[in-house]
XYZ file of C-alpha atoms in Angstrom:
680
model
C 56.203 -24.316 44.826
C 52.725 -22.517 45.968
C 51.985 -20.945 49.368
C 48.000 -21.283 51.025
C 46.205 -20.950 47.675
C 43.342 -19.439 49.224
C 42.881 -17.006 51.891
C 39.304 -15.125 53.008
C 37.905 -12.198 51.557
C 37.955 -9.209 53.524
C 35.686 -9.661 56.144
C 35.300 -12.901 56.079
C 37.859 -14.139 58.687
C 35.225 -14.803 61.099
C 32.894 -17.199 59.243
C 35.950 -19.875 59.977
C 34.043 -20.034 63.717
C 30.487 -20.106 62.325
C 28.342 -23.283 62.831
C 27.012 -22.502 59.248
C 28.491 -23.668 55.946
C 29.786 -20.070 54.058
C 31.100 -20.136 50.771
C 32.053 -17.430 48.057
C 32.183 -18.049 44.612
C 32.566 -15.013 41.501
C 29.690 -14.696 39.289
C 30.779 -18.076 37.018
C 30.551 -20.062 40.155
C 34.752 -20.211 40.740
C 34.951 -21.043 44.906
C 36.674 -18.439 46.442
C 36.459 -19.039 50.034
C 34.877 -22.117 51.523
C 35.257 -21.500 55.556
C 35.479 -24.945 58.917
C 31.409 -25.723 58.736
C 32.199 -26.145 55.127
C 34.660 -28.744 55.142
C 32.623 -29.890 57.719
C 29.421 -30.470 55.821
C 30.720 -31.589 52.000
C 34.054 -33.152 53.361
C 36.368 -31.369 50.863
C 39.508 -29.391 52.625
C 39.328 -25.955 51.350
C 42.838 -26.236 49.341
C 41.291 -28.114 47.128
C 37.752 -26.596 46.344
C 39.653 -23.405 45.843
C 39.439 -21.962 42.087
C 37.563 -24.960 41.608
C 33.221 -24.366 39.759
C 31.328 -25.327 42.925
C 29.311 -27.438 40.682
C 31.826 -29.764 39.613
C 33.183 -30.167 43.147
C 29.574 -30.910 44.505
C 27.225 -31.213 41.641
C 24.911 -28.905 42.867
C 21.118 -28.454 40.954
C 22.066 -26.032 38.264
C 20.191 -22.636 38.378
C 18.409 -21.978 35.543
C 18.813 -18.560 33.859
C 16.031 -17.515 35.592
C 16.528 -18.189 38.367
C 20.373 -17.071 38.058
C 18.540 -13.273 36.751
C 16.491 -13.590 39.729
C 19.760 -13.549 41.947
C 21.323 -11.100 40.619
C 18.453 -9.008 40.140
C 16.835 -9.181 43.917
C 20.610 -9.346 45.445
C 19.174 -12.903 47.041
C 17.686 -16.223 47.339
C 16.752 -19.320 49.428
C 16.108 -22.810 49.056
C 17.382 -26.069 49.511
C 19.959 -27.797 46.656
C 21.136 -31.067 46.415
C 25.058 -31.590 47.377
C 27.473 -34.376 47.124
C 30.234 -35.017 50.196
C 33.940 -36.048 49.063
C 32.638 -39.588 50.379
C 30.102 -39.775 47.898
C 27.185 -39.002 50.195
C 24.139 -36.798 48.766
C 23.118 -33.777 51.470
C 20.405 -31.791 51.121
C 21.357 -28.093 51.753
C 19.013 -25.322 52.815
C 21.246 -22.307 51.429
C 20.994 -18.352 51.189
C 22.635 -16.762 48.351
C 23.722 -12.840 48.870
C 25.065 -10.989 46.097
C 28.179 -8.366 47.056
C 28.286 -5.561 45.301
C 30.576 -2.909 45.649
C 30.243 0.991 45.811
C 29.418 1.955 41.770
C 26.833 -1.325 41.716
C 29.544 -4.145 39.795
C 28.960 -7.522 41.318
C 31.598 -8.662 43.945
C 30.647 -11.915 44.956
C 28.263 -14.178 45.531
C 28.227 -15.416 49.387
C 26.230 -18.686 50.544
C 25.339 -19.862 53.707
C 24.575 -23.456 54.106
C 22.848 -26.303 56.898
C 22.512 -30.086 56.399
C 18.471 -30.576 56.330
C 18.412 -33.874 56.530
C 18.003 -33.551 60.121
C 16.012 -30.674 62.240
C 18.329 -27.969 61.858
C 18.519 -27.584 65.374
C 19.797 -30.897 65.981
C 21.996 -30.429 62.976
C 24.083 -27.139 64.182
C 24.882 -28.921 66.966
C 26.107 -32.476 64.932
C 27.256 -29.587 62.557
C 29.439 -28.071 65.597
C 30.797 -31.145 67.020
C 32.267 -32.297 64.002
C 33.972 -29.163 63.478
C 35.294 -29.171 66.823
C 36.260 -33.076 66.572
C 37.067 -33.621 63.305
C 40.923 -33.177 62.482
C 41.247 -33.074 58.702
C 44.547 -32.628 57.131
C 45.072 -31.459 53.992
C 48.299 -32.381 51.209
C 48.730 -31.260 48.104
C 51.095 -33.528 46.281
C 53.417 -32.538 43.161
C 53.390 -36.565 42.067
C 55.779 -35.463 38.865
C 59.065 -36.409 39.560
C 57.853 -40.302 40.520
C 56.250 -40.639 37.035
C 58.690 -42.570 35.777
C 58.309 -44.892 38.639
C 54.713 -44.970 38.616
C 54.890 -46.036 34.852
C 56.651 -49.414 36.183
C 53.855 -49.776 39.073
C 50.977 -49.665 36.862
C 47.296 -49.771 38.455
C 47.660 -51.463 42.229
C 43.946 -53.493 43.150
C 43.212 -55.265 46.448
C 43.025 -53.705 49.783
C 46.406 -54.238 50.851
C 48.474 -55.137 48.227
C 51.906 -56.537 48.997
C 55.552 -54.243 48.896
C 56.157 -57.174 46.246
C 53.615 -55.836 43.998
C 55.838 -53.494 42.657
C 58.552 -52.869 41.075
C 61.499 -54.037 43.701
C 60.842 -54.408 47.423
C 62.102 -50.454 48.107
C 59.150 -49.040 45.790
C 56.852 -47.452 48.438
C 59.728 -45.474 50.117
C 61.330 -44.118 46.845
C 57.652 -43.023 45.861
C 56.941 -41.000 48.828
C 60.430 -39.463 49.006
C 59.650 -38.607 45.191
C 56.270 -36.926 46.247
C 56.831 -33.261 46.992
C 54.739 -30.995 48.970
C 53.310 -28.078 47.079
C 51.299 -27.034 49.630
C 49.271 -28.311 52.915
C 46.339 -27.115 55.112
C 47.697 -25.612 58.614
C 46.040 -28.665 60.402
C 48.732 -30.861 58.489
C 51.501 -28.324 59.579
C 50.089 -28.601 63.538
C 48.920 -32.564 63.596
C 52.333 -33.908 61.197
C 54.907 -31.259 60.471
C 56.552 -32.078 63.519
C 56.342 -28.854 64.410
C 58.089 -27.859 61.172
C 56.126 -25.033 60.387
C 54.171 -24.740 56.855
C 57.768 -22.718 54.695
C 59.851 -25.562 56.807
C 57.408 -28.270 54.918
C 57.173 -27.175 51.218
C 58.966 -28.781 48.764
C 59.986 -31.437 51.083
C 58.824 -35.322 50.592
C 55.818 -36.233 51.901
C 57.493 -39.298 53.289
C 59.808 -36.929 55.639
C 56.278 -36.187 58.094
C 53.972 -38.781 57.050
C 52.960 -40.982 60.059
C 55.213 -44.137 59.570
C 52.148 -46.789 60.544
C 50.475 -46.002 57.060
C 53.211 -45.176 54.859
C 52.076 -48.208 53.107
C 48.629 -47.166 52.558
C 49.419 -43.737 51.447
C 52.094 -45.084 48.618
C 49.257 -47.707 47.778
C 46.988 -44.990 47.710
C 48.894 -42.590 45.058
C 50.132 -45.777 43.319
C 46.168 -46.057 42.215
C 45.103 -42.855 41.973
C 47.983 -41.276 39.627
C 46.891 -43.710 37.204
C 43.305 -43.187 36.946
C 42.500 -39.069 37.478
C 39.015 -39.898 38.554
C 39.703 -42.569 40.883
C 38.788 -41.207 44.234
C 40.686 -44.043 47.217
C 39.685 -44.804 50.164
C 40.832 -46.233 53.242
C 40.824 -46.719 57.193
C 43.943 -47.136 58.746
C 45.683 -47.441 62.052
C 45.458 -44.729 64.409
C 48.621 -42.151 64.544
C 48.517 -41.197 68.244
C 47.620 -37.783 66.880
C 43.606 -38.543 65.158
C 41.227 -41.630 66.509
C 39.883 -43.667 63.549
C 41.953 -42.002 60.827
C 40.558 -41.969 57.138
C 42.582 -41.084 54.098
C 41.312 -40.089 51.318
C 43.517 -39.413 47.498
C 41.803 -38.346 44.219
C 43.947 -36.610 41.651
C 43.057 -32.880 41.572
C 41.453 -31.629 38.190
C 42.202 -28.344 36.468
C 43.835 -25.632 36.795
C 46.268 -27.941 39.025
C 49.442 -28.899 36.245
C 49.446 -32.445 35.425
C 50.669 -34.925 38.721
C 49.173 -32.843 41.382
C 46.945 -35.290 44.153
C 44.920 -34.241 46.825
C 45.835 -36.311 50.415
C 43.554 -35.884 53.469
C 43.424 -37.447 56.553
C 40.574 -37.202 58.847
C 39.656 -38.176 62.346
C 38.364 -37.659 65.071
C 40.626 -35.673 68.373
C 42.790 -38.062 70.411
C 40.942 -36.423 73.929
C 38.079 -34.567 74.250
C 39.602 -30.689 73.502
C 37.945 -29.052 70.766
C 40.222 -28.425 67.878
C 40.014 -24.330 69.005
C 41.495 -25.548 72.647
C 44.124 -27.765 70.746
C 45.288 -24.866 68.540
C 45.621 -22.675 71.860
C 47.473 -25.194 73.280
C 50.127 -25.710 71.121
C 50.389 -21.776 70.679
C 50.982 -21.841 74.569
C 53.380 -24.508 73.971
C 55.451 -23.123 71.054
C 55.998 -19.894 73.443
C 57.149 -21.289 76.122
C 59.350 -23.413 73.847
C 60.717 -19.752 72.833
C 60.684 -18.254 76.257
C 62.600 -21.044 78.112
C 66.348 -19.937 79.289
C 68.244 -23.076 77.641
C 69.210 -23.416 73.766
C 65.847 -26.580 72.724
C 66.026 -28.397 69.600
C 62.768 -30.289 68.700
C 63.696 -33.194 66.605
C 62.013 -35.673 64.603
C 63.396 -39.099 64.666
C 60.793 -41.131 63.633
C 63.233 -42.338 60.368
C 65.310 -43.637 63.059
C 63.012 -45.470 65.154
C 61.881 -47.037 62.161
C 65.285 -48.439 61.117
C 65.422 -49.518 65.177
C 62.085 -51.520 64.925
C 63.412 -53.515 61.552
C 67.023 -54.489 63.255
C 65.032 -55.633 65.855
C 62.717 -57.447 64.292
C 66.020 -58.605 62.537
C 67.240 -59.842 65.764
C 69.693 -57.389 66.243
C 70.186 -56.929 70.110
C 74.067 -55.430 70.291
C 73.467 -52.586 68.823
C 76.722 -50.797 69.292
C 78.851 -53.734 67.547
C 75.929 -53.573 65.132
C 77.291 -49.728 64.044
C 80.321 -50.832 64.807
C 79.843 -53.023 62.059
C 77.839 -50.516 59.561
C 79.039 -47.105 60.004
C 77.376 -46.151 57.472
C 74.145 -46.363 59.532
C 75.318 -43.481 61.685
C 75.909 -41.082 58.663
C 72.772 -41.924 57.319
C 71.000 -40.677 60.643
C 72.606 -37.575 60.759
C 70.773 -37.001 57.437
C 67.721 -38.530 57.974
C 66.541 -37.451 61.376
C 65.884 -34.062 61.172
C 65.263 -30.324 63.624
C 61.894 -29.606 63.333
C 62.494 -26.148 65.858
C 64.428 -24.317 67.377
C 64.137 -21.840 70.305
C 65.583 -18.659 70.211
C 68.427 -19.268 72.790
C 69.317 -22.104 69.988
C 69.672 -19.392 67.587
C 71.969 -17.387 69.519
C 74.354 -20.630 70.715
C 74.642 -21.422 67.315
C 75.749 -17.343 66.302
C 72.444 -18.193 63.220
C 70.596 -15.714 61.757
C 67.359 -17.205 62.421
C 65.371 -20.532 63.724
C 65.378 -21.612 59.820
C 69.011 -21.744 59.814
C 68.723 -24.651 62.635
C 65.837 -26.481 61.053
C 67.418 -28.918 58.716
C 69.168 -32.411 58.969
C 71.083 -33.149 63.020
C 74.642 -33.614 61.359
C 75.218 -30.064 62.109
C 75.170 -30.593 65.861
C 77.654 -32.960 66.158
C 80.366 -31.345 63.519
C 82.599 -30.480 66.478
C 82.325 -34.247 68.435
C 81.527 -37.042 65.421
C 80.912 -40.233 68.199
C 78.622 -38.298 69.898
C 75.839 -38.983 67.180
C 76.638 -42.899 67.863
C 75.999 -42.547 71.188
C 72.918 -41.119 70.694
C 71.796 -43.192 68.667
C 72.489 -46.149 70.962
C 71.058 -44.578 73.802
C 67.863 -44.546 71.685
C 67.829 -48.455 70.633
C 68.127 -49.221 74.220
C 65.411 -47.490 75.357
C 66.909 -44.737 77.468
C 64.691 -42.151 78.425
C 67.274 -39.444 78.392
C 71.268 -39.169 77.569
C 73.403 -36.442 79.107
C 76.730 -35.511 78.270
C 79.492 -32.972 78.468
C 80.843 -32.110 74.812
C 81.496 -29.587 72.315
C 79.535 -27.780 69.628
C 81.170 -26.133 66.135
C 78.922 -22.798 66.453
C 78.583 -21.302 62.646
C 80.838 -18.875 63.215
C 83.748 -21.507 63.957
C 83.614 -21.020 67.464
C 83.799 -24.445 69.336
C 81.836 -24.149 72.806
C 81.647 -26.054 75.807
C 77.932 -27.650 76.021
C 76.187 -29.658 78.454
C 74.540 -31.893 75.950
C 71.045 -33.255 76.573
C 68.796 -35.480 74.903
C 65.252 -36.727 76.126
C 63.737 -39.427 73.834
C 59.822 -40.104 73.429
C 58.321 -42.938 74.168
C 55.088 -44.915 73.791
C 51.882 -43.612 73.871
C 53.719 -40.167 73.393
C 54.681 -38.611 69.524
C 57.699 -40.602 68.145
C 58.282 -37.525 66.383
C 59.394 -35.070 70.068
C 62.679 -35.758 70.651
C 64.426 -33.140 72.655
C 67.765 -31.337 72.634
C 68.829 -28.801 74.971
C 72.382 -27.996 75.474
C 73.569 -25.381 78.088
C 76.525 -23.995 77.407
C 78.932 -24.500 80.257
C 82.151 -22.703 78.689
C 82.252 -20.243 81.888
C 82.015 -22.935 83.984
C 84.845 -24.684 82.794
C 86.574 -21.683 83.129
C 85.719 -21.210 85.949
C 86.750 -24.606 87.647
C 90.094 -24.512 85.742
C 90.948 -21.543 87.755
C 89.886 -23.029 90.713
C 92.210 -25.892 90.351
C 94.434 -23.390 89.379
C 94.204 -21.570 92.584
C 93.970 -25.426 94.656
C 97.529 -25.982 92.237
C 98.857 -23.133 94.170
C 97.600 -23.508 97.581
C 99.069 -27.240 97.987
C 102.082 -25.778 96.348
C 102.027 -22.964 98.962
C 101.503 -25.843 101.666
C 104.645 -27.950 100.548
C 106.711 -24.778 100.915
C 105.388 -24.240 104.658
C 106.272 -28.186 104.756
C 109.665 -27.986 104.248
C 110.136 -24.977 105.966
C 109.203 -26.681 109.270
C 111.342 -29.980 108.031
C 114.383 -27.720 107.510
C 115.851 -29.138 109.960
C 115.365 -33.009 109.084
C 116.261 -31.986 105.531
C 119.448 -30.568 106.575
C 120.264 -34.208 108.741
C 119.295 -36.271 105.731
C 121.453 -34.482 103.161
C 124.726 -34.354 105.348
C 124.448 -37.802 106.451
C 125.770 -38.345 103.009
C 128.312 -35.627 102.924
C 129.779 -36.505 106.083
C 130.348 -40.097 104.269
C 131.710 -38.575 101.751
C 133.985 -36.479 103.539
C 135.127 -39.998 105.994
C 135.601 -41.774 102.364
C 137.829 -39.438 100.841
C 139.830 -39.090 104.016
C 140.470 -42.609 104.554
C 141.358 -42.617 101.004
C 143.871 -40.663 100.977
C 145.334 -41.783 104.572
C 145.411 -45.160 102.418
C 146.902 -43.359 99.479
C 150.067 -42.194 101.609
C 151.570 -45.336 102.609
C 154.706 -46.457 101.157
C 152.764 -48.836 99.344
C 149.003 -47.505 97.964
C 146.290 -50.119 98.930
C 144.235 -49.867 95.638
C 141.826 -52.043 96.515
C 140.779 -50.525 99.518
C 140.852 -47.235 98.077
C 138.381 -48.520 95.145
C 135.955 -49.507 97.890
C 136.265 -46.406 99.533
C 135.812 -43.953 96.446
C 132.546 -46.604 95.369
C 130.758 -45.564 99.026
C 132.112 -41.975 98.062
C 129.893 -42.971 94.384
C 126.691 -43.893 97.063
C 126.363 -41.241 99.202
C 127.057 -38.319 96.673
C 124.219 -39.929 94.573
C 121.924 -40.459 98.089
C 122.728 -36.792 98.279
C 121.546 -35.807 94.707
C 118.804 -37.922 95.141
C 117.760 -36.106 98.125
C 118.059 -32.842 96.629
C 115.783 -33.610 93.557
C 113.102 -35.071 95.724
C 113.478 -31.462 97.574
C 113.412 -29.602 94.439
C 110.174 -31.878 93.070
C 108.270 -30.964 96.030
C 108.908 -27.262 96.272
C 108.478 -26.837 92.475
C 105.185 -25.684 90.955
C 104.290 -28.063 88.466
C 100.395 -29.145 87.376
C 99.350 -32.625 89.105
C 100.813 -35.319 86.793
C 98.797 -38.980 87.668
C 100.134 -42.195 86.785
C 100.401 -45.098 88.229
C 102.103 -45.683 91.260
C 102.766 -47.846 94.039
C 101.787 -46.173 97.627
C 104.507 -48.776 99.413
C 106.901 -46.382 97.044
C 105.714 -43.193 98.158
C 105.090 -43.761 102.048
C 109.258 -44.654 102.220
C 110.158 -41.365 99.967
C 107.979 -39.848 102.356
C 109.906 -40.622 105.441
C 113.013 -39.595 103.610
C 112.053 -35.954 105.168
C 110.481 -36.662 108.136
C 112.764 -39.607 109.634
C 115.400 -37.528 111.070
C 112.385 -35.282 113.074
C 110.910 -38.930 114.530
C 114.421 -40.048 115.395
C 115.222 -36.445 116.985
C 112.450 -36.178 119.374
C 112.739 -40.552 120.105
C 109.756 -41.230 118.678
C 109.331 -45.220 118.259
C 108.127 -45.409 114.238
C 106.665 -48.323 112.851
C 106.220 -50.327 109.522
C 103.188 -52.668 108.397
C 103.114 -51.986 104.200
C 100.555 -54.552 102.701
C 102.719 -56.645 100.429
C 101.428 -56.767 96.605
C 99.456 -53.842 96.809
C 97.705 -52.915 93.751
C 99.178 -50.113 91.687
C 96.881 -46.605 92.548
C 96.720 -43.454 89.823
C 98.076 -40.027 90.936
C 100.603 -37.811 91.838
C 103.992 -38.858 93.567
C 104.016 -35.136 95.134
C 100.983 -34.982 95.751
C 100.352 -38.051 97.685
C 103.712 -37.505 99.186
C 102.619 -34.148 100.285
C 99.659 -35.377 102.254
C 101.977 -38.240 103.899
C 104.100 -35.821 105.283
C 101.294 -33.052 106.849
C 100.118 -36.472 108.302
C 103.256 -37.074 110.457
C 104.446 -33.540 111.021
C 101.097 -33.481 112.731
C 101.618 -36.688 114.315
C 105.216 -35.677 115.166
C 103.937 -31.954 116.740
C 100.896 -34.331 118.740
C 103.536 -36.034 120.367
C 106.158 -33.556 121.150
C 103.380 -31.197 123.380
C 103.079 -34.000 125.729
C 106.065 -34.701 126.898
C 105.481 -38.367 127.548
C 108.035 -40.464 127.493
C 106.435 -43.512 125.316
C 106.196 -42.029 122.078
C 104.929 -44.088 119.313
C 104.028 -43.672 115.564
C 103.099 -46.552 113.046
C 101.844 -46.042 109.389
C 100.058 -48.659 107.482
C 99.185 -49.565 104.137
C 96.058 -52.778 103.441
C 93.443 -52.602 100.993
C 90.097 -52.414 102.147
C 86.754 -54.404 101.707
C 85.548 -51.734 98.891
C 89.384 -52.740 97.288
C 90.710 -49.378 98.145
C 94.640 -48.684 98.923
C 94.440 -47.793 102.620
C 97.382 -45.540 104.285
C 97.037 -45.313 107.938
C 99.020 -42.958 110.490
C 97.859 -43.920 114.196
C 100.388 -41.901 116.906
C 100.056 -42.524 120.632
C 99.653 -38.240 121.166
C 96.735 -36.755 122.873
C 94.202 -36.564 119.996
C 91.765 -33.930 118.748
C 90.002 -32.448 120.966
C 85.387 -33.405 120.214
C 84.519 -30.452 119.570
C 87.200 -29.731 117.218
C 87.026 -33.132 115.141
C 84.669 -32.189 112.689
C 86.447 -29.185 111.588
C 89.973 -30.787 111.572
C 89.910 -30.239 107.817
C 88.050 -27.085 106.836
C 90.562 -24.630 105.598
C 92.353 -21.600 108.440
C 91.441 -24.067 111.079
C 94.365 -25.393 114.066
C 94.405 -27.285 117.105
C 98.061 -25.310 117.476
C 99.267 -21.520 118.558
C 101.553 -21.555 115.614
C 99.029 -23.589 112.888
C 97.740 -21.613 109.647
C 95.362 -24.561 109.221
C 95.841 -25.087 105.746
C 97.705 -28.701 106.011
C 94.699 -30.756 106.458
C 92.637 -28.707 104.524
C 95.174 -29.432 101.495
C 95.349 -32.932 102.573
C 91.514 -33.354 101.937
C 91.447 -31.454 98.651
C 94.705 -33.570 97.246
C 92.986 -36.901 98.156
C 89.134 -35.523 96.770
C 91.123 -34.828 93.332
C 92.260 -38.230 93.443
C 88.637 -39.839 93.796
C 89.396 -40.916 96.965
C 88.576 -40.316 100.925
C 90.328 -38.660 104.035
C 88.870 -38.831 107.842
C 89.942 -38.305 111.503
C 89.914 -39.885 114.786
C 90.248 -40.902 117.831
C 91.727 -43.764 119.003
C 90.105 -45.598 121.980
C 92.955 -45.718 124.088
C 94.488 -42.600 123.210
C 95.928 -41.088 120.397
C 94.926 -39.742 116.833
C 93.917 -41.886 113.841
C 94.233 -40.558 110.281
C 93.755 -42.643 106.908
C 92.981 -41.875 103.367
C 91.407 -44.637 100.750
C 92.511 -44.332 96.728
C 90.618 -46.259 94.208
C 92.327 -48.796 92.397
C 91.695 -48.306 88.319
C 89.224 -51.049 87.020
C 91.392 -52.097 84.880
C 93.954 -52.779 86.844
C 92.161 -54.300 89.887
C 93.410 -56.720 92.942
């Protein structure tokens, strides 16, 4: 593969800014330099002319031997010559030729300055300037040698728009463009159609990977036409690509010294806005700098091929893309190779532990190595016309490190350039680690709260355990008396023994629950019945309620849907709320004491637990702070109970609130969502 086939001779770089045509030839007339104004005047791109005899390219008027000798002797010549443009139009050009020699007098080259004299010179200069600023001629040099077997079966295609069926099979156009390899491109082709891949990434690639989708069939037809006729020049107007207005494609076979099978393609037209080519180039450079220095990893992706597939699927009547991909998983795998990264910035290189950006400019498959299913979701979002897709996912860096990232895709929509899809990734490993540490701290906090609550309920717990133990003793002593009789009543002893076993199991049950409350464990969410959780929680608090002569009313809603939750944590919330009610009522000294607990379903389908008491309620100034950490209305309180309740309910996706009852007392309630699959 060749790099750029031309370069400006020393001191000639600024000639690209001149409005006059500047051409440099050697003594034999071989073109060594061809500036932008020459492209505008003659239509021939520099890369197609460099190395060619100028008389063969432009059919200039031959100069006789005397004239040539006079030029070499005098060192300059001025006059009018007739030249041929790429389109075949003849132009009269006023030229001034100057011979340049080295310090020893040896001829270096002949520099020619030219201007179209078909109209007044000033107007011509202005017209040429406008052409230079508005024309965006992209030039490609293609190698068709790999496509020769296919071209031989195609033959020459005639007619303005030959149908695809004119070829050997329906897919011959795609095959031809895939076989046509890029050997050189000019800067305009890179800027306009390289999808920011850069020259190095375009060389050696298929022209079909970069050519605008709307004119791929036209290009394939023109390539097939000129391949069989080396003297043929094909020109065709095409639908606007979005990058230029009124685009015109020209295709012709290259002559010597290019290898056989080499063709040139130009795509020219006017800029889509009023900016000059220099302004567009400056804008492009600013854009590139912005991408490189963005403080986030960014990839620019050319997803045109996927868009073409989607357009065909929609034309075929496919509407449910998810179902279609399930039936055709090969489409996802093919897209991973067809969709290419065209540019990546410095942070992307760092994130993937790559050596340089070139390591990332390739098919997007490597982006999905750690989470293959993500590619399918990206395709679905693209097909459905979404503007963005945002997910937390994982990537596999080149050194084998698995990294947690926030993955974002921004898709283009018409009339934006459809070859520009952006992917950004933000390393969230540190954030997730911090969140995990926070969850661990919350778990420890909740555990400390449970231990504190169990300490407060020590008397109640002792009473709950003492009841079955006392029953065991009583039944055991009675059994001994029945056995001591002259005629032991074995039937009675059997009944008493069964009661002892039941009481022992109850005591064991209570101890098991206490150990569960006191144990340090990771939250484990399962489908649970909130009514059962509330009943178990009452085992810890009932003695305190009874010993303080508080009437307890239960109204558990029948047939409540199960919720997803951690049993121990929800018991902790209920116990905390009831303990607060008991302590508040005890402080009032009133004779009528009451706590009502209820479960129900609210109008949004969530399960609700409510605890209402007839205590003093909460001071209005304190209501907005009752769930704050270390805020307490009690002299001996440490202010963590309600804060723990709030964090537990929030972790369950619910909400908790406290308020005063109109007739006195407090009302605390929490809600828990019902999983969608369970329903009401």
